[in-house]
């Protein structure tokens, strides 16, 4: 494995970003902002790679954070 994708979703209640990954079993974290979440997730991934005995190609792995958020825009002037 040379790449790990972390999916990040916004949850309105309780107003947090939640991170999971299909590439790393057991990854689940939440934080109120993306920067904090990334700082929290990176060491977790390192630990889970070791605990799950994940085969890594080389000594580094790319971690891709993919954030998903849905917003609603109320249009003031609808024709």
Coordinates of C-alpha atoms in Angstrom, one line a residue:
X1 CA 0.0 0.0 0.0
X2 CA 1.4 3.4 -0.9
X3 CA -1.7 5.6 -0.4
X4 CA -4.4 5.8 2.2
X5 CA -7.7 7.7 1.6
X6 CA -9.4 9.3 4.7
X7 CA -13.0 10.3 4.1
X8 CA -14.1 13.2 6.2
X9 CA -17.8 14.2 6.6
X10 CA -19.3 17.1 8.4
X11 CA -22.0 16.3 10.9
X12 CA -24.3 19.2 11.9
X13 CA -25.1 17.7 15.2
X14 CA -22.8 17.8 17.2
X15 CA -21.0 20.1 14.8
X16 CA -17.9 18.0 14.1
X17 CA -15.9 16.6 11.2
X18 CA -15.7 12.8 11.3
X19 CA -12.9 10.8 9.7
X20 CA -13.0 7.2 8.6
X21 CA -11.1 5.1 6.0
X22 CA -11.8 1.9 4.1
X23 CA -8.0 1.5 3.8
X24 CA -7.2 1.3 7.5
X25 CA -9.5 -0.8 9.7
X26 CA -10.5 0.8 12.9
X27 CA -9.9 4.4 12.0
X28 CA -12.5 6.7 13.5
X29 CA -11.9 10.2 14.8
X30 CA -13.8 13.5 15.1
X31 CA -12.9 17.1 15.7
X32 CA -14.4 20.6 15.4
X33 CA -12.1 21.7 12.6
X34 CA -10.2 20.0 9.8
X35 CA -6.7 21.0 11.0
X36 CA -7.2 19.4 14.4
X37 CA -8.7 16.3 12.8
X38 CA -5.7 15.9 10.5
X39 CA -3.3 16.3 13.5
X40 CA -5.3 13.7 15.4
X41 CA -5.6 11.2 12.5
X42 CA -2.0 11.0 11.4
X43 CA -0.6 9.3 14.5
X44 CA -3.7 7.1 14.6
X45 CA -2.9 5.8 11.1
X46 CA 0.7 5.1 12.1
X47 CA -0.5 3.0 15.1
X48 CA -3.2 1.2 13.1
X49 CA -0.7 0.3 10.3
X50 CA 1.4 -1.4 12.9
X51 CA -1.5 -3.0 14.9
X52 CA -3.2 -4.3 11.7
X53 CA 0.1 -5.4 10.1
X54 CA -0.7 -3.4 6.9
X55 CA 1.9 -4.0 4.2
X56 CA 3.4 -0.6 3.2
X57 CA 5.4 -0.1 0.0
X58 CA 8.5 1.7 1.3
X59 CA 9.0 3.8 4.4
X60 CA 6.3 6.5 3.6
X61 CA 2.6 6.5 2.7
X62 CA 0.5 9.3 1.2
X63 CA -2.6 10.1 3.2
X64 CA -5.3 11.8 1.2
X65 CA -8.0 13.6 3.1
X66 CA -11.2 13.9 1.1
X67 CA -13.7 16.2 2.8
X68 CA -17.5 16.1 2.1
X69 CA -19.9 18.8 3.3
X70 CA -23.4 19.7 2.1
X71 CA -24.8 23.2 2.4
X72 CA -28.1 24.7 1.4
X73 CA -28.2 28.1 -0.2
X74 CA -31.4 30.1 0.0
X75 CA -31.9 32.2 -3.1
X76 CA -33.3 35.7 -2.4
X77 CA -34.2 36.5 -6.0
X78 CA -35.8 33.6 -7.8
X79 CA -37.1 34.4 -11.3

